[in-house]
Amino acid sequence: MTTRADSNAEPRAPLNRERVLRAAIALADRNGVGSLSMRKLAQELGVEAMSLYHHVVGGKDEILDGIVDLVFGEIELPSGDVDWKAAMRRRAISAREALRRHPWAIGLMESRSTPGVANLRHHDAVLGILRGAGFPVELAAHAYSLLDSYIYGFALQEASLPFGTAEEAAAVAEDILRQRPAEELPHLTEIAVEHVLRPGYDYGNEFLWGLDLILDGLERAHQAARSGTTPTRSGPNR
């Protein structure tokens, strides 16, 4: 017999792969990817765990592939409507923003052996912009590796900081400075007083400073490749 409460209840959305993955990414955002299991995901959706396998046959591995692909889908694809530096800059900023929304994804973005469509399309688009700008294959590979190492490394460091706002950063800096006399740590004190504790400090601004430095370096390497010269650099086998 249907009760009045039942008749007024909003019908539940049908279970499908998209709904499963959206619930999984919400669970990971809230509790970390380590909290993700078929049982907990089923509880999140209000269904039996076995019913999930009708939509994600590969179980947790397929879910991880799927939610990583969703994160890649949030990153702006580089556009050929602007020059390669502007395209790479916009793409890097978009990637960092996506990883700030989903910090659990930082260590998973390049780890999947069965990447999804958005993942593959993203990689192909980035390489396409670089190749279209005249980057030789080897330099395009170097550029991609360098940019992603910086993006993921910065995102990881940012996610692990003991502060999230300028006010929290100032409080942490002041607490550290109280622990030791200033004369023992003159350079750390200088950075704290003249940089971190100044109004408007935002650690995130370091991302753009480093990104532009990398892009300027890649531009020099690109120009050298086009002119047939070799840029000065050091390292093994050079």
Short mmCIF file of C-alpha atoms in Angstrom, two decimals:
data_model
loop_
_atom_site.label_atom_id
_atom_site.label_comp_id
_atom_site.label_asym_id
_atom_site.label_seq_id
_atom_site.Cartn_x
_atom_site.Cartn_y
_atom_site.Cartn_z
CA MET A 1 0.00 0.00 0.00
CA THR A 2 1.42 3.40 -0.98
CA THR A 3 1.50 5.96 1.80
CA ARG A 4 1.10 9.69 1.32
CA ALA A 5 4.77 10.18 2.15
CA ASP A 6 5.67 7.65 -0.55
CA SER A 7 3.44 9.32 -3.12
CA ASN A 8 4.99 12.72 -2.41
CA ALA A 9 8.59 11.47 -2.47
CA GLU A 10 10.74 12.68 -5.33
CA PRO A 11 11.51 9.76 -7.64
CA ARG A 12 15.13 8.58 -7.44
CA ALA A 13 17.22 9.12 -10.57
CA PRO A 14 17.88 5.84 -12.38
CA LEU A 15 21.25 4.30 -11.70
CA ASN A 16 23.69 4.59 -14.60
CA ARG A 17 27.43 4.85 -15.12
CA GLU A 18 27.43 8.66 -15.06
CA ARG A 19 25.58 8.76 -11.75
CA VAL A 20 27.92 6.16 -10.24
CA LEU A 21 31.02 8.11 -11.25
CA ARG A 22 29.60 11.45 -10.07
CA ALA A 23 28.85 9.90 -6.69
CA ALA A 24 32.37 8.43 -6.57
CA ILE A 25 34.03 11.76 -7.27
CA ALA A 26 31.87 13.45 -4.62
CA LEU A 27 32.89 10.78 -2.11
CA ALA A 28 36.58 11.19 -2.99
CA ASP A 29 36.30 14.99 -2.75
CA ARG A 30 34.74 14.71 0.68
CA ASN A 31 36.77 11.93 2.28
CA GLY A 32 39.75 11.26 0.02
CA VAL A 33 40.22 8.58 -2.60
CA GLY A 34 41.29 6.11 0.09
CA SER A 35 37.71 6.12 1.34
CA LEU A 36 36.40 4.91 -2.00
CA SER A 37 35.07 1.34 -2.00
CA MET A 38 32.20 -0.40 -3.74
CA ARG A 39 30.42 -0.80 -0.41
CA LYS A 40 30.71 2.87 0.55
CA LEU A 41 29.79 4.00 -2.93
CA ALA A 42 26.69 1.81 -2.83
CA GLN A 43 25.75 3.38 0.51
CA GLU A 44 26.24 6.81 -1.02
CA LEU A 45 23.82 5.91 -3.81
CA GLY A 46 21.38 4.00 -1.59
CA VAL A 47 21.71 0.75 -3.54
CA GLU A 48 23.19 -2.72 -3.09
CA ALA A 49 26.89 -3.00 -3.90
CA MET A 50 26.33 -5.74 -6.49
CA SER A 51 24.08 -3.48 -8.53
CA LEU A 52 27.05 -1.19 -9.22
CA TYR A 53 28.74 -3.92 -11.27
CA HIS A 54 26.05 -3.59 -13.94
CA HIS A 55 27.45 -0.14 -14.70
CA VAL A 56 31.14 -0.44 -13.76
CA VAL A 57 32.05 -4.00 -14.65
CA GLY A 58 35.69 -3.52 -13.68
CA GLY A 59 34.83 -2.51 -10.14
CA LYS A 60 37.02 -0.02 -8.29
CA ASP A 61 39.70 0.13 -11.00
CA GLU A 62 37.13 1.17 -13.58
CA ILE A 63 35.73 3.73 -11.17
CA LEU A 64 39.19 5.22 -10.64
CA ASP A 65 39.70 5.38 -14.40
CA GLY A 66 36.32 7.05 -14.72
CA ILE A 67 36.72 9.71 -12.05
CA VAL A 68 40.23 10.59 -13.25
CA ASP A 69 38.71 11.05 -16.69
CA LEU A 70 36.08 13.36 -15.19
CA VAL A 71 38.85 15.52 -13.73
CA PHE A 72 40.61 15.65 -17.10
CA GLY A 73 37.28 16.71 -18.58
CA GLU A 74 37.24 19.74 -16.26
CA ILE A 75 40.59 21.02 -17.57
CA GLU A 76 40.33 23.51 -20.39
CA LEU A 77 41.66 22.08 -23.63
CA PRO A 78 44.36 24.29 -25.13
CA SER A 79 43.06 26.30 -28.05
CA GLY A 80 44.70 27.06 -31.37
CA ASP A 81 42.99 30.46 -31.35
CA VAL A 82 45.88 31.91 -29.30
CA ASP A 83 49.65 31.49 -29.47
CA TRP A 84 51.15 28.39 -27.88
CA LYS A 85 52.43 30.19 -24.76
CA ALA A 86 49.00 31.64 -23.98
CA ALA A 87 47.38 28.25 -24.66
CA MET A 88 49.81 26.41 -22.36
CA ARG A 89 49.40 29.08 -19.66
CA ARG A 90 45.61 28.85 -19.71
CA ARG A 91 45.73 25.06 -19.72
CA ALA A 92 48.15 25.00 -16.76
CA ILE A 93 46.00 27.40 -14.73
CA SER A 94 42.89 25.34 -15.50
CA ALA A 95 44.69 22.12 -14.49
CA ARG A 96 45.78 23.62 -11.17
CA GLU A 97 42.23 24.79 -10.47
CA ALA A 98 40.87 21.31 -11.19
CA LEU A 99 43.44 19.75 -8.86
CA ARG A 100 42.54 22.23 -6.13
CA ARG A 101 38.93 21.03 -6.42
CA HIS A 102 40.03 17.40 -6.44
CA PRO A 103 43.37 17.12 -4.58
CA TRP A 104 43.01 13.33 -4.33
CA ALA A 105 43.56 13.18 -8.10
CA ILE A 106 47.10 14.59 -8.07
CA GLY A 107 48.78 11.21 -7.81
CA LEU A 108 46.37 9.48 -10.18
CA MET A 109 46.28 11.71 -13.25
CA GLU A 110 49.14 9.95 -15.06
CA SER A 111 48.88 6.56 -13.37
CA ARG A 112 46.03 4.92 -15.26
CA SER A 113 46.95 2.14 -17.70
CA THR A 114 43.49 2.30 -19.27
CA PRO A 115 42.93 6.05 -19.68
CA GLY A 116 39.56 7.42 -20.70
CA VAL A 117 38.55 9.53 -23.67
CA ALA A 118 38.94 12.90 -21.94
CA ASN A 119 42.38 11.89 -20.68
CA LEU A 120 43.61 10.89 -24.15
CA ARG A 121 41.99 13.88 -25.85
CA HIS A 122 43.68 16.21 -23.37
CA HIS A 123 47.15 14.78 -23.95
CA ASP A 124 46.65 14.84 -27.72
CA ALA A 125 45.46 18.46 -27.68
CA VAL A 126 48.45 19.69 -25.66
CA LEU A 127 50.90 17.93 -27.94
CA GLY A 128 48.97 19.20 -30.96
CA ILE A 129 49.39 22.82 -29.90
CA LEU A 130 53.12 22.36 -29.35
CA ARG A 131 53.65 20.52 -32.63
CA GLY A 132 51.50 23.04 -34.49
CA ALA A 133 53.70 25.83 -33.13
CA GLY A 134 56.74 24.15 -34.64
CA PHE A 135 58.10 22.28 -31.63
CA PRO A 136 60.13 19.25 -32.80
CA VAL A 137 58.80 15.95 -31.43
CA GLU A 138 61.55 15.65 -28.81
CA LEU A 139 61.13 19.23 -27.59
CA ALA A 140 57.33 18.82 -27.45
CA ALA A 141 57.83 15.77 -25.24
CA HIS A 142 60.27 17.68 -23.02
CA ALA A 143 57.85 20.63 -22.76
CA TYR A 144 54.90 18.42 -21.83
CA SER A 145 56.92 16.60 -19.18
CA LEU A 146 58.28 19.81 -17.71
CA LEU A 147 54.92 21.56 -17.56
CA ASP A 148 53.12 18.60 -16.00
CA SER A 149 55.91 18.02 -13.48
CA TYR A 150 55.52 21.63 -12.39
CA ILE A 151 51.72 21.61 -12.33
CA TYR A 152 51.41 18.36 -10.37
CA GLY A 153 54.33 19.21 -8.08
CA PHE A 154 52.92 22.62 -7.21
CA ALA A 155 49.44 21.17 -6.68
CA LEU A 156 50.87 18.52 -4.35
CA GLN A 157 52.83 21.08 -2.35
CA GLU A 158 49.86 23.45 -2.19
CA ALA A 159 47.56 20.67 -0.99
CA SER A 160 49.97 19.74 1.81
CA LEU A 161 50.49 23.24 3.20
CA PRO A 162 49.28 23.80 6.78
CA PHE A 163 47.31 26.85 5.70
CA GLY A 164 44.77 27.77 3.08
CA THR A 165 44.22 31.52 3.43
CA ALA A 166 46.45 34.56 3.85
CA GLU A 167 45.32 34.86 7.47
CA GLU A 168 46.19 31.23 8.19
CA ALA A 169 49.57 31.64 6.47
CA ALA A 170 50.33 34.66 8.65
CA ALA A 171 49.34 32.77 11.80
CA VAL A 172 51.60 29.83 10.88
CA ALA A 173 54.51 32.15 10.09
CA GLU A 174 54.11 34.05 13.35
CA ASP A 175 53.93 30.80 15.31
CA ILE A 176 57.15 29.54 13.69
CA LEU A 177 58.96 32.80 14.40
CA ARG A 178 57.95 32.65 18.05
CA GLN A 179 59.70 29.31 18.43
CA ARG A 180 63.23 30.61 17.82
CA PRO A 181 64.99 34.00 18.22
CA ALA A 182 65.00 36.01 14.99
CA GLU A 183 68.80 36.26 14.98
CA GLU A 184 69.04 32.46 14.73
CA LEU A 185 66.93 32.42 11.57
CA PRO A 186 67.64 35.75 9.87
CA HIS A 187 66.72 34.73 6.33
CA LEU A 188 63.55 32.87 7.31
CA THR A 189 62.54 35.85 9.43
CA GLU A 190 63.20 38.20 6.53
CA ILE A 191 61.00 36.18 4.16
CA ALA A 192 58.23 35.92 6.74
CA VAL A 193 58.21 39.61 7.65
CA GLU A 194 58.79 41.10 4.20
CA HIS A 195 56.81 38.61 2.14
CA VAL A 196 54.44 36.21 3.91
CA LEU A 197 53.17 38.69 6.51
CA ARG A 198 52.58 41.49 4.03
CA PRO A 199 48.93 42.35 3.17
CA GLY A 200 47.59 40.47 0.17
CA TYR A 201 50.02 37.56 0.40
CA ASP A 202 48.78 34.53 -1.53
CA TYR A 203 50.97 31.47 -1.92
CA GLY A 204 49.07 30.67 -5.12
CA ASN A 205 50.78 33.64 -6.81
CA GLU A 206 53.98 31.60 -6.77
CA PHE A 207 52.38 29.29 -9.32
CA LEU A 208 52.09 31.95 -12.00
CA TRP A 209 55.60 33.27 -11.35
CA GLY A 210 57.12 29.82 -11.82
CA LEU A 211 54.86 28.98 -14.76
CA ASP A 212 55.88 32.10 -16.68
CA LEU A 213 59.54 31.36 -15.98
CA ILE A 214 59.12 27.86 -17.46
CA LEU A 215 57.23 29.14 -20.49
CA ASP A 216 59.93 31.76 -21.15
CA GLY A 217 62.54 29.01 -21.02
CA LEU A 218 60.55 26.84 -23.41
CA GLU A 219 60.21 29.80 -25.75
CA ARG A 220 63.99 30.16 -25.87
CA ALA A 221 64.38 26.44 -26.54
CA HIS A 222 61.73 26.68 -29.26
CA GLN A 223 63.48 29.60 -30.94
CA ALA A 224 66.80 27.77 -30.76
CA ALA A 225 65.25 24.68 -32.36
CA ARG A 226 63.81 26.76 -35.19
CA SER A 227 67.11 28.49 -35.85
CA GLY A 228 69.05 25.24 -35.71
CA THR A 229 71.11 26.23 -32.68
CA THR A 230 71.39 24.42 -29.36
CA PRO A 231 70.43 26.33 -26.18
CA THR A 232 72.98 26.31 -23.40
CA ARG A 233 72.07 23.82 -20.70
CA SER A 234 73.73 21.41 -18.35
CA GLY A 235 72.98 17.85 -17.36
CA PRO A 236 73.98 14.27 -18.10
CA ASN A 237 74.81 13.35 -21.69
CA ARG A 238 74.81 17.00 -22.78
#
